[in-house]
mmCIF file of C-alpha atoms in Angstrom:
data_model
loop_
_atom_site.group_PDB
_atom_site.id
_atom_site.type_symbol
_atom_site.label_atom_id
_atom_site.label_comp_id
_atom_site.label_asym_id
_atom_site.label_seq_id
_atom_site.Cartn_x
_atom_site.Cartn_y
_atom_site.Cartn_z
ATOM 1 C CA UNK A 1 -74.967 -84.642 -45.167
ATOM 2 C CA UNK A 2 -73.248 -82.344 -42.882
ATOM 3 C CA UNK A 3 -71.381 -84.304 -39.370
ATOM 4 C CA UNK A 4 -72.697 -82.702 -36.917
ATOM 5 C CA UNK A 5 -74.734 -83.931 -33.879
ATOM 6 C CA UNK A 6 -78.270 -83.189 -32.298
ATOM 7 C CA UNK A 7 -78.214 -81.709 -29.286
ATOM 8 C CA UNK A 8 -80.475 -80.061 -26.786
ATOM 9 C CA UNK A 9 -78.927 -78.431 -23.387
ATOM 10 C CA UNK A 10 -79.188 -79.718 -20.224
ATOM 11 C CA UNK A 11 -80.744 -78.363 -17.372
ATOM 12 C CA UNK A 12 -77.425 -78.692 -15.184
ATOM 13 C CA UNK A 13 -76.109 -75.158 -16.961
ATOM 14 C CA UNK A 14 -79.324 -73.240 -16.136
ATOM 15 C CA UNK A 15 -76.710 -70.742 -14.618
ATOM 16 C CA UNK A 16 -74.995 -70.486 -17.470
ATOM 17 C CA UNK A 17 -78.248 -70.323 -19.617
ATOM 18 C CA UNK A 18 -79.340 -67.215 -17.546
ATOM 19 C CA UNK A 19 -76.094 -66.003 -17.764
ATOM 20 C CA UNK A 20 -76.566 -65.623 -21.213
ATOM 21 C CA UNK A 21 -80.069 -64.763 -22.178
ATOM 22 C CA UNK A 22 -82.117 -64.056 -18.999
ATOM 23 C CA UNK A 23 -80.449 -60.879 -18.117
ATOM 24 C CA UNK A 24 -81.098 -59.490 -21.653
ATOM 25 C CA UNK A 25 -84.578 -60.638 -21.643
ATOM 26 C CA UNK A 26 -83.107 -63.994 -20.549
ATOM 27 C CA UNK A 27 -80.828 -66.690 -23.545
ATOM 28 C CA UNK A 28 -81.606 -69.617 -21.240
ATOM 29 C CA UNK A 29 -80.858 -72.147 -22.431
ATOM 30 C CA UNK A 30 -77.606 -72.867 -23.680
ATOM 31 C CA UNK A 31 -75.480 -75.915 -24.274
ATOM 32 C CA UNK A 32 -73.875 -76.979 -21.153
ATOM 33 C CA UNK A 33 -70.373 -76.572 -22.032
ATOM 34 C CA UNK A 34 -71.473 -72.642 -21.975
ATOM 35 C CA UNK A 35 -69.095 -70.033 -20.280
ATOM 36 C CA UNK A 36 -67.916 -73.279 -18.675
ATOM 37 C CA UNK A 37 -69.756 -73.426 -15.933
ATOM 38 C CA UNK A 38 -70.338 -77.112 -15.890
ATOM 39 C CA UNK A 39 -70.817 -78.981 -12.502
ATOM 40 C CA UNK A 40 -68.885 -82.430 -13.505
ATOM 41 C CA UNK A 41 -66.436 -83.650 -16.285
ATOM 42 C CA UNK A 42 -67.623 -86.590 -18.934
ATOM 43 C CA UNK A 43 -66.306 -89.522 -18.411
ATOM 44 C CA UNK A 44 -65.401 -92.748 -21.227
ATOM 45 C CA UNK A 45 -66.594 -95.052 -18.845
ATOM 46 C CA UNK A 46 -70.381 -95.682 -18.018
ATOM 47 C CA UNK A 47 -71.710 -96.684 -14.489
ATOM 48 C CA UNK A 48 -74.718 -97.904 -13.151
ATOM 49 C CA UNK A 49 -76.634 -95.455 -10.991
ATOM 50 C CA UNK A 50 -79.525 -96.812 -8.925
ATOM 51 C CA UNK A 51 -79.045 -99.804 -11.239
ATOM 52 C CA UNK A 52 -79.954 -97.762 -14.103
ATOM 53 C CA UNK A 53 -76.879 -98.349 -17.033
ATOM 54 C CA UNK A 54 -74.664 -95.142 -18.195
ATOM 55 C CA UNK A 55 -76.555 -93.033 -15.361
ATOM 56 C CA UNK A 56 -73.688 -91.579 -13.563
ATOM 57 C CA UNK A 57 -74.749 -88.395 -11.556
ATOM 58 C CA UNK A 58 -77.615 -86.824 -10.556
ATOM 59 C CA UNK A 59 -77.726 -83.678 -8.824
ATOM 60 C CA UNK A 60 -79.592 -80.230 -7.104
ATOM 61 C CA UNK A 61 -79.214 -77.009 -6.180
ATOM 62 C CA UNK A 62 -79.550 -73.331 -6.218
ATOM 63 C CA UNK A 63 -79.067 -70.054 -7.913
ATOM 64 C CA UNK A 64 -79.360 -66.664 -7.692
ATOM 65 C CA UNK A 65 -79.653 -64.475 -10.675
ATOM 66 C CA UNK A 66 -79.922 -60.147 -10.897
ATOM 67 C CA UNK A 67 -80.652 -58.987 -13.918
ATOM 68 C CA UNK A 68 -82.467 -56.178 -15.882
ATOM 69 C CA UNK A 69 -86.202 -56.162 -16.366
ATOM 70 C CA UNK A 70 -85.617 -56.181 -20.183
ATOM 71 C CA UNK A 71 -82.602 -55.584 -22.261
ATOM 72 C CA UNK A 72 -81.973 -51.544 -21.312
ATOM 73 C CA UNK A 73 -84.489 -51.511 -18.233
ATOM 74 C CA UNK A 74 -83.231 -49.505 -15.092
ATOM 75 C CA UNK A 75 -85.693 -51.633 -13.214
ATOM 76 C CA UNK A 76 -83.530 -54.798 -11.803
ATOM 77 C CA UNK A 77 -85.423 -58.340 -10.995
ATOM 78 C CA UNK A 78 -83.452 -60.434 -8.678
ATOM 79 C CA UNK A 79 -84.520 -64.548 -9.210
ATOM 80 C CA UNK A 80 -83.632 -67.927 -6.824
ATOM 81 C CA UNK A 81 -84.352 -71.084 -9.129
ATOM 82 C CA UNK A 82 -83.852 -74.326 -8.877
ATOM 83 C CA UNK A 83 -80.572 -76.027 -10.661
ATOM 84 C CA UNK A 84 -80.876 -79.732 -10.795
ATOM 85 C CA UNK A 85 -77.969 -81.748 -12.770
ATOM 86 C CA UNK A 86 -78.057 -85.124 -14.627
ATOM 87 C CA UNK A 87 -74.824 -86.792 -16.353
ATOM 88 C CA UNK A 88 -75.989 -89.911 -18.056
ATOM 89 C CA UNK A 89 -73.907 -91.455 -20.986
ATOM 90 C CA UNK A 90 -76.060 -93.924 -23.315
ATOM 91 C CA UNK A 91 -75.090 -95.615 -26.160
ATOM 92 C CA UNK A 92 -76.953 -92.646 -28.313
ATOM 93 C CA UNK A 93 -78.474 -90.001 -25.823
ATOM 94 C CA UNK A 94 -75.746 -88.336 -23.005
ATOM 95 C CA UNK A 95 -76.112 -85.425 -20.958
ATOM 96 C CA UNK A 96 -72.435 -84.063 -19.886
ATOM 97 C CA UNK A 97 -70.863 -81.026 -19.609
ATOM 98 C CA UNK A 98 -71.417 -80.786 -23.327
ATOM 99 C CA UNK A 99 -75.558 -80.787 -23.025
ATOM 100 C CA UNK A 100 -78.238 -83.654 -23.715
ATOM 101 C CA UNK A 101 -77.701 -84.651 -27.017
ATOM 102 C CA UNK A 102 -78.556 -87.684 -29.541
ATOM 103 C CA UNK A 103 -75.122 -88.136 -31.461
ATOM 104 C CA UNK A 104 -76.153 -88.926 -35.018
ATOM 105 C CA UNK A 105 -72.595 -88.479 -35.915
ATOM 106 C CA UNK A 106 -69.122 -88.909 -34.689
ATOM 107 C CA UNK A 107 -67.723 -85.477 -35.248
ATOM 108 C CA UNK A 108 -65.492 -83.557 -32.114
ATOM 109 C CA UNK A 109 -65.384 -80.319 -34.923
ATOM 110 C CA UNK A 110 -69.005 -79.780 -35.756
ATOM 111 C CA UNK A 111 -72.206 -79.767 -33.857
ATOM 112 C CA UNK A 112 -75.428 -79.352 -34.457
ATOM 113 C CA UNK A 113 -77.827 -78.319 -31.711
ATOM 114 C CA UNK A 114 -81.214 -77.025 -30.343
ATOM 115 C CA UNK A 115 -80.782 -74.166 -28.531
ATOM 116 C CA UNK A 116 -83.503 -72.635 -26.489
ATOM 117 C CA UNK A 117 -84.216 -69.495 -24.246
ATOM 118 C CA UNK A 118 -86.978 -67.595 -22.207
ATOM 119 C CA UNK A 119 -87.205 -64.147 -20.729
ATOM 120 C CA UNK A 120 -89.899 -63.246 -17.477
ATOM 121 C CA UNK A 121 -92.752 -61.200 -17.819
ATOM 122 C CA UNK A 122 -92.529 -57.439 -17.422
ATOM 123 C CA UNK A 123 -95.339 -55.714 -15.336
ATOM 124 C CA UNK A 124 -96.136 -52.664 -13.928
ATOM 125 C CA UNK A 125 -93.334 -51.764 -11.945
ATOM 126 C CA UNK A 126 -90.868 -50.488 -15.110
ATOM 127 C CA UNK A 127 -91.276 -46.781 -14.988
ATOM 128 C CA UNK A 128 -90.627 -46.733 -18.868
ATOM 129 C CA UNK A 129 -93.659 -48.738 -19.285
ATOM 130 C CA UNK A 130 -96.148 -47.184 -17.304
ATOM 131 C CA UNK A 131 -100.224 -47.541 -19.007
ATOM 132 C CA UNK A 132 -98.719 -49.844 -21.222
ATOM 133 C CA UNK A 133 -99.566 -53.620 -21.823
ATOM 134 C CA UNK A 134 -97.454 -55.870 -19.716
ATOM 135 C CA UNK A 135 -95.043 -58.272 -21.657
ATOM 136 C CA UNK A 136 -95.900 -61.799 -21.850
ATOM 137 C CA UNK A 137 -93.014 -64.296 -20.925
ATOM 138 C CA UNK A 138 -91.260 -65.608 -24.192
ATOM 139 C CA UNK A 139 -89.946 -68.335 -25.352
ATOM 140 C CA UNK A 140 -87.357 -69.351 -27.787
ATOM 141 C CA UNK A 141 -86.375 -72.459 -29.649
ATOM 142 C CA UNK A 142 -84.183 -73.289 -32.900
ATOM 143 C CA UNK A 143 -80.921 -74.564 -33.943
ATOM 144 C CA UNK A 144 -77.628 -73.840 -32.864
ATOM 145 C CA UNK A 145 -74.291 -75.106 -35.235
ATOM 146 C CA UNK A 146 -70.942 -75.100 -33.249
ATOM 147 C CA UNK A 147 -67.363 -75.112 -34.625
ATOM 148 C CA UNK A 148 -64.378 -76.277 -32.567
ATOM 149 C CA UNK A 149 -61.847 -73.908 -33.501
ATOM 150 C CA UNK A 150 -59.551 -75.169 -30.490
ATOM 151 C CA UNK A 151 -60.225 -78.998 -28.820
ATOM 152 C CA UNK A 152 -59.723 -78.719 -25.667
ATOM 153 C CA UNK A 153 -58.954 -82.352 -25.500
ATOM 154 C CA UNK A 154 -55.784 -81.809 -27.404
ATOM 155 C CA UNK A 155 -55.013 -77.998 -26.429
ATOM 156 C CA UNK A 156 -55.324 -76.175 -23.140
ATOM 157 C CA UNK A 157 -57.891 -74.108 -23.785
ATOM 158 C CA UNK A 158 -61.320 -74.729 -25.834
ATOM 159 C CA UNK A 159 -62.711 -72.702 -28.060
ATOM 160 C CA UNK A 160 -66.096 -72.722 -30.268
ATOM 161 C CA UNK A 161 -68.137 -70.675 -32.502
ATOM 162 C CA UNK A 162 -71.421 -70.718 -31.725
ATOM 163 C CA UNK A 163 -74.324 -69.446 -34.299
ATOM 164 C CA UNK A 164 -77.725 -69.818 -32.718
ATOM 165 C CA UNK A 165 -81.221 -68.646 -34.532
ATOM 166 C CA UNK A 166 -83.974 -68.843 -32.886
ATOM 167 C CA UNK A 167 -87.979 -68.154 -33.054
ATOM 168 C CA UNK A 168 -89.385 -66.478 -29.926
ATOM 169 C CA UNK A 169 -93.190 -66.923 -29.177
ATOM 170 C CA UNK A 170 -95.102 -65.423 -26.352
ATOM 171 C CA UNK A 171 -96.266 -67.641 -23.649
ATOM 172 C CA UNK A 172 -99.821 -67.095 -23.030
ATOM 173 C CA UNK A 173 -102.933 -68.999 -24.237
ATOM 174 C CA UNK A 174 -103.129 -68.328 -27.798
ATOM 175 C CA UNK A 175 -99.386 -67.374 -28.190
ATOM 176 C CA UNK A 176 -98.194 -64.758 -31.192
ATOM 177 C CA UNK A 177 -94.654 -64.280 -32.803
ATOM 178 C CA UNK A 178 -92.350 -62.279 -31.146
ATOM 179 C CA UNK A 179 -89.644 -62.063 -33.825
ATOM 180 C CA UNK A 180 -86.151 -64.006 -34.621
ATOM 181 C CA UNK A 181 -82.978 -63.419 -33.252
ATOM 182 C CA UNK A 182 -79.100 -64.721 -34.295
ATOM 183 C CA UNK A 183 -76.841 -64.141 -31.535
ATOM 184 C CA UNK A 184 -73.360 -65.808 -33.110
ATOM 185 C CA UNK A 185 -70.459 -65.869 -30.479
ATOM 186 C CA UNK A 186 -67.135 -67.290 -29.695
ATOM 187 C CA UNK A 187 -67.241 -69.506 -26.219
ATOM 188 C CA UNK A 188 -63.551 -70.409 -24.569
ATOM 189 C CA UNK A 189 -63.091 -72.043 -21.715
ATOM 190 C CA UNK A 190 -59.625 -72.178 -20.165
ATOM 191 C CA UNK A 191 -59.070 -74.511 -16.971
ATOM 192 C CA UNK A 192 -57.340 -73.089 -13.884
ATOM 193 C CA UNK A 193 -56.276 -75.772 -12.084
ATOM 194 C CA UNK A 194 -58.938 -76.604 -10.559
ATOM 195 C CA UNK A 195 -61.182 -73.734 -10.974
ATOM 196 C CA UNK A 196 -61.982 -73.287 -14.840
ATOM 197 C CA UNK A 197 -62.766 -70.025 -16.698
ATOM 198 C CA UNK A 198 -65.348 -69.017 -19.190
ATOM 199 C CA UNK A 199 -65.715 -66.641 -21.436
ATOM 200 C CA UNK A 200 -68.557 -66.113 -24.344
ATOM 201 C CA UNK A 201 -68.485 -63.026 -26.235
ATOM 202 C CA UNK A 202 -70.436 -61.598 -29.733
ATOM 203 C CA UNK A 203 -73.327 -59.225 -31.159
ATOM 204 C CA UNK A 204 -76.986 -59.838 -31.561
ATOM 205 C CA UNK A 205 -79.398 -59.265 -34.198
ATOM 206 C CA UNK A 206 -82.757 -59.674 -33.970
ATOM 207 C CA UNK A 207 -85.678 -59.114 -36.783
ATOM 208 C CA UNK A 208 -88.356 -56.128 -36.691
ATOM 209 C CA UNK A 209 -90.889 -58.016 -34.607
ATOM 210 C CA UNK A 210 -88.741 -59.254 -31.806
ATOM 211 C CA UNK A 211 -87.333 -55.266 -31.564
ATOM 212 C CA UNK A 212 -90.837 -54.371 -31.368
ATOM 213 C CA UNK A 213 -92.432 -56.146 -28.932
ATOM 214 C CA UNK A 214 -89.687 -55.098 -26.213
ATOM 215 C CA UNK A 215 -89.234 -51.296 -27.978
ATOM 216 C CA UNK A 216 -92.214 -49.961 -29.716
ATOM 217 C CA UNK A 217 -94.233 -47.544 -28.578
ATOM 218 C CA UNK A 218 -97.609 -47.891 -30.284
ATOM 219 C CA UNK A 219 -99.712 -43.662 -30.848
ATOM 220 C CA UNK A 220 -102.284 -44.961 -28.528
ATOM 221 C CA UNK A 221 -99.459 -44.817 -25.992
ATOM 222 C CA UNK A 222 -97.163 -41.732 -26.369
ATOM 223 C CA UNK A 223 -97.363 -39.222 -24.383
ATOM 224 C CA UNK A 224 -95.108 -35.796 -23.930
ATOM 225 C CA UNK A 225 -92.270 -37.967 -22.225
ATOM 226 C CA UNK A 226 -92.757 -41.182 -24.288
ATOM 227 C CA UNK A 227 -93.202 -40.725 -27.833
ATOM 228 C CA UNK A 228 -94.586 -43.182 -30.548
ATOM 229 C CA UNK A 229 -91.524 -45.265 -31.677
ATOM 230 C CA UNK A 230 -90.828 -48.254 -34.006
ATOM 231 C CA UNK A 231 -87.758 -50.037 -34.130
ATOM 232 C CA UNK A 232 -86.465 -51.518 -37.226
ATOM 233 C CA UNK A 233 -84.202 -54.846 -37.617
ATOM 234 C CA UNK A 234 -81.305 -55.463 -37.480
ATOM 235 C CA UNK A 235 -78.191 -55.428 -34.496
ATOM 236 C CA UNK A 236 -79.347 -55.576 -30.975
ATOM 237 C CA UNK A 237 -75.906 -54.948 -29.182
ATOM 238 C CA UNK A 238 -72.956 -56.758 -28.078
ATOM 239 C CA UNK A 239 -72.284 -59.173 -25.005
ATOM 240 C CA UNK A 240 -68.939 -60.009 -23.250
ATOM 241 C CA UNK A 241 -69.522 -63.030 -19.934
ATOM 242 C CA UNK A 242 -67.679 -64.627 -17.788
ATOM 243 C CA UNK A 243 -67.911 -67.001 -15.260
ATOM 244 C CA UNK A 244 -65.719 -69.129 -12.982
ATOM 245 C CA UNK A 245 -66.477 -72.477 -11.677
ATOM 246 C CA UNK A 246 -65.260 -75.638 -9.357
ATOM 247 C CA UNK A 247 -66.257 -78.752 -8.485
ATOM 248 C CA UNK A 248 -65.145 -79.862 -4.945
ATOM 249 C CA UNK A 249 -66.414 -83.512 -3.847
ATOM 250 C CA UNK A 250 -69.611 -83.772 -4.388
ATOM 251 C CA UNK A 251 -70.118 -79.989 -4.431
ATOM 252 C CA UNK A 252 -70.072 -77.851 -7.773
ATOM 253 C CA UNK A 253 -69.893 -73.530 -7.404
ATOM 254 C CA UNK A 254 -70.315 -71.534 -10.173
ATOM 255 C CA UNK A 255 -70.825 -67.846 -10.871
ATOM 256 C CA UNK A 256 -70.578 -65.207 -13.589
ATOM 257 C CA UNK A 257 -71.063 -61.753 -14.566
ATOM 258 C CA UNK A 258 -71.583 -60.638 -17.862
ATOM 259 C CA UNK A 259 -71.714 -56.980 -19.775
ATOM 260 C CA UNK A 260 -74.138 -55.816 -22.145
ATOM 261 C CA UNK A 261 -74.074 -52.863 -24.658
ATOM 262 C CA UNK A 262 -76.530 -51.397 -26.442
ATOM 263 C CA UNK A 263 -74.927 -48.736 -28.006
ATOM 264 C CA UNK A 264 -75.301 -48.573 -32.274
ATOM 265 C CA UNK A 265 -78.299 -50.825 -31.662
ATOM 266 C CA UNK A 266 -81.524 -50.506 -33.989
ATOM 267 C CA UNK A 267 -84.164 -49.937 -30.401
ATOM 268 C CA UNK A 268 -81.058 -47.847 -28.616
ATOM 269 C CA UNK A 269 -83.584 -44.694 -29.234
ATOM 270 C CA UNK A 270 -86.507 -45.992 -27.940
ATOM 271 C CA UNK A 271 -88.045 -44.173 -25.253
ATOM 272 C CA UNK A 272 -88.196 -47.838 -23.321
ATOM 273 C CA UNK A 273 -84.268 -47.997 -23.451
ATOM 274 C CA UNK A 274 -83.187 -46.017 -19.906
ATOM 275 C CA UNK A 275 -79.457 -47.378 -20.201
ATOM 276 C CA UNK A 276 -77.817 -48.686 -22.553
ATOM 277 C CA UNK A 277 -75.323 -50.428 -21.171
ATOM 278 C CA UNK A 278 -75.484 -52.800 -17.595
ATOM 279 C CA UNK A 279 -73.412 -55.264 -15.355
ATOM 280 C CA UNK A 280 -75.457 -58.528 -14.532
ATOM 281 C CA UNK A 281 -74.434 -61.262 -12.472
ATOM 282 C CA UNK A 282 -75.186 -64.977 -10.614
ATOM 283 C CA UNK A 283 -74.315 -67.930 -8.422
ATOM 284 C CA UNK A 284 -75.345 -70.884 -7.907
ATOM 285 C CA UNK A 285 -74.290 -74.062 -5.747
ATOM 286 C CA UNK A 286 -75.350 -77.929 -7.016
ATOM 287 C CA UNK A 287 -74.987 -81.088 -4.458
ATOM 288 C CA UNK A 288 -73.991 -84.088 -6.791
ATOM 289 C CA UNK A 289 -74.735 -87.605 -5.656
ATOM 290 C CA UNK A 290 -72.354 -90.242 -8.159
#
């Protein structure tokens, strides 16, 4: 059986998480050691928060995200969300820096994860879109394996591969399948004395349905400026983040921009896509109580 252990992110990185997917249709959520924006460190030694044992943080804040209405939408959305944090180190389930997580395995080199993400609802105001259907919010859930190419506890830096696949679903009553996508990267994090610096960078492929429920242009709705279009599967374009982050008392800032491509992607002739390639970017501010 392969080492590896089950993890699912925690809600602490949501900046990170947006940083990631919800400016390309939004990948939130990540693992929390993402882009390293992380608000506190682990810690070997468990406490007892509000008498609760290996509960040793709890947090909130803010964030501010800008972003694209989809992946190669001229229309910009700009988002304030709630950013709560929870650090909490049991004797099987944790949430740290590294995510929430059962370990069913002791193994720093291999992990195996579930990795999820969302992207907003698109409605009338995308001029690319105009008479057509709005898009449905979407979801998406499946595993994630990571390799530790560099440990971080034994090297300056840290550095992973990370090779996600998930299946998206629309969010509405009787929800439909809105396609796979792989999005394999490498994620290094380098500490800066007391800032520490992120970086997460790799293509995306997604399969025929996911391309067409963002891309396709169904006969019904062409039109002299906008004609019928399919997109096939295959690569969706290339991402390159970063982000920069600090923890100062019981305050934790973090922020990151990230740069998406389109070009040589399967959809980048759709008459949907109005650029194909953007700068996105957030903040956000957590008050820790430990």
């Amino acid at each position: 059986m392969l080492p590896a252990r089950l993890r699912l992110s925690s809600a602490g990185l949501l900046l990170a998480a947006l940083a990631i997917r919800l400016p390309a249709q939004a990948q939130t959520a990540l693992p929390a050691k993402d882009a390293g924006a992380t608000p506190a460190d682990s810690s070997s030694t468990s406490r007892r928060l509000f008498g609760i044992e290996g509960l040793e943080a709890i947090g909130l804040g803010a964030g501010v995200v800008h972003f694209p209405a989809y992946r190669g939408a001229r229309t910009t959305k700009t988002m304030v969300l709630p950013v709560p944090y929870l650090h909490y180190e049991g004797d099987f389930f944790k949430s740290d820096k590294y995510g929430m997580r059962g370990e069913l395995f002791n193994n720093d080199r291999i992990e195996l994860s579930i990795s999820a993400s969302l992207s907003p609802p698109t409605r009338g105001d995308v001029p690319e879109r105009i008479g057509m259907p709005n898009l449905k919010p979407t979801v998406e859930l499946g595993p994630q394996l990571d390799f530790t190419l560099i440990d971080g506890k034994t090297h300056p830096v840290n550095l992973r591969l990370r090779l996600p696949v998930r299946q998206a679903f629309t969010v509405e009553r009787s929800p439909k399948n809105a396609g796979v996508v792989f999005s394999p990267n490498l994620n290094l994090d380098v500490p800066l004395g007391q800032w520490n610096l992120g970086m997460v960078t790799g293509p995306i492929f997604a399969s025929r349905k996911q391309h067409a429920y963002f891309y396709d242009v169904a006969p019904e709705y062409a039109s002299t400026s906008r004609p019928a279009y399919q997109a096939g599967a295959g690569y969706s374009g290339s991402q390159l983040l970063f982000s920069l982050s600090r923890k100062y008392r019981n305050l934790w800032f973090g922020s990151y921009i990230r740069y998406d491509s389109l070009h040589g992607a399967k959809f980048a002739d759709s008459p949907l896509v109005a650029q194909k390639r953007y700068v996105t970017g957030g903040v956000a501010l957590i008050g820790i109580y430990d």
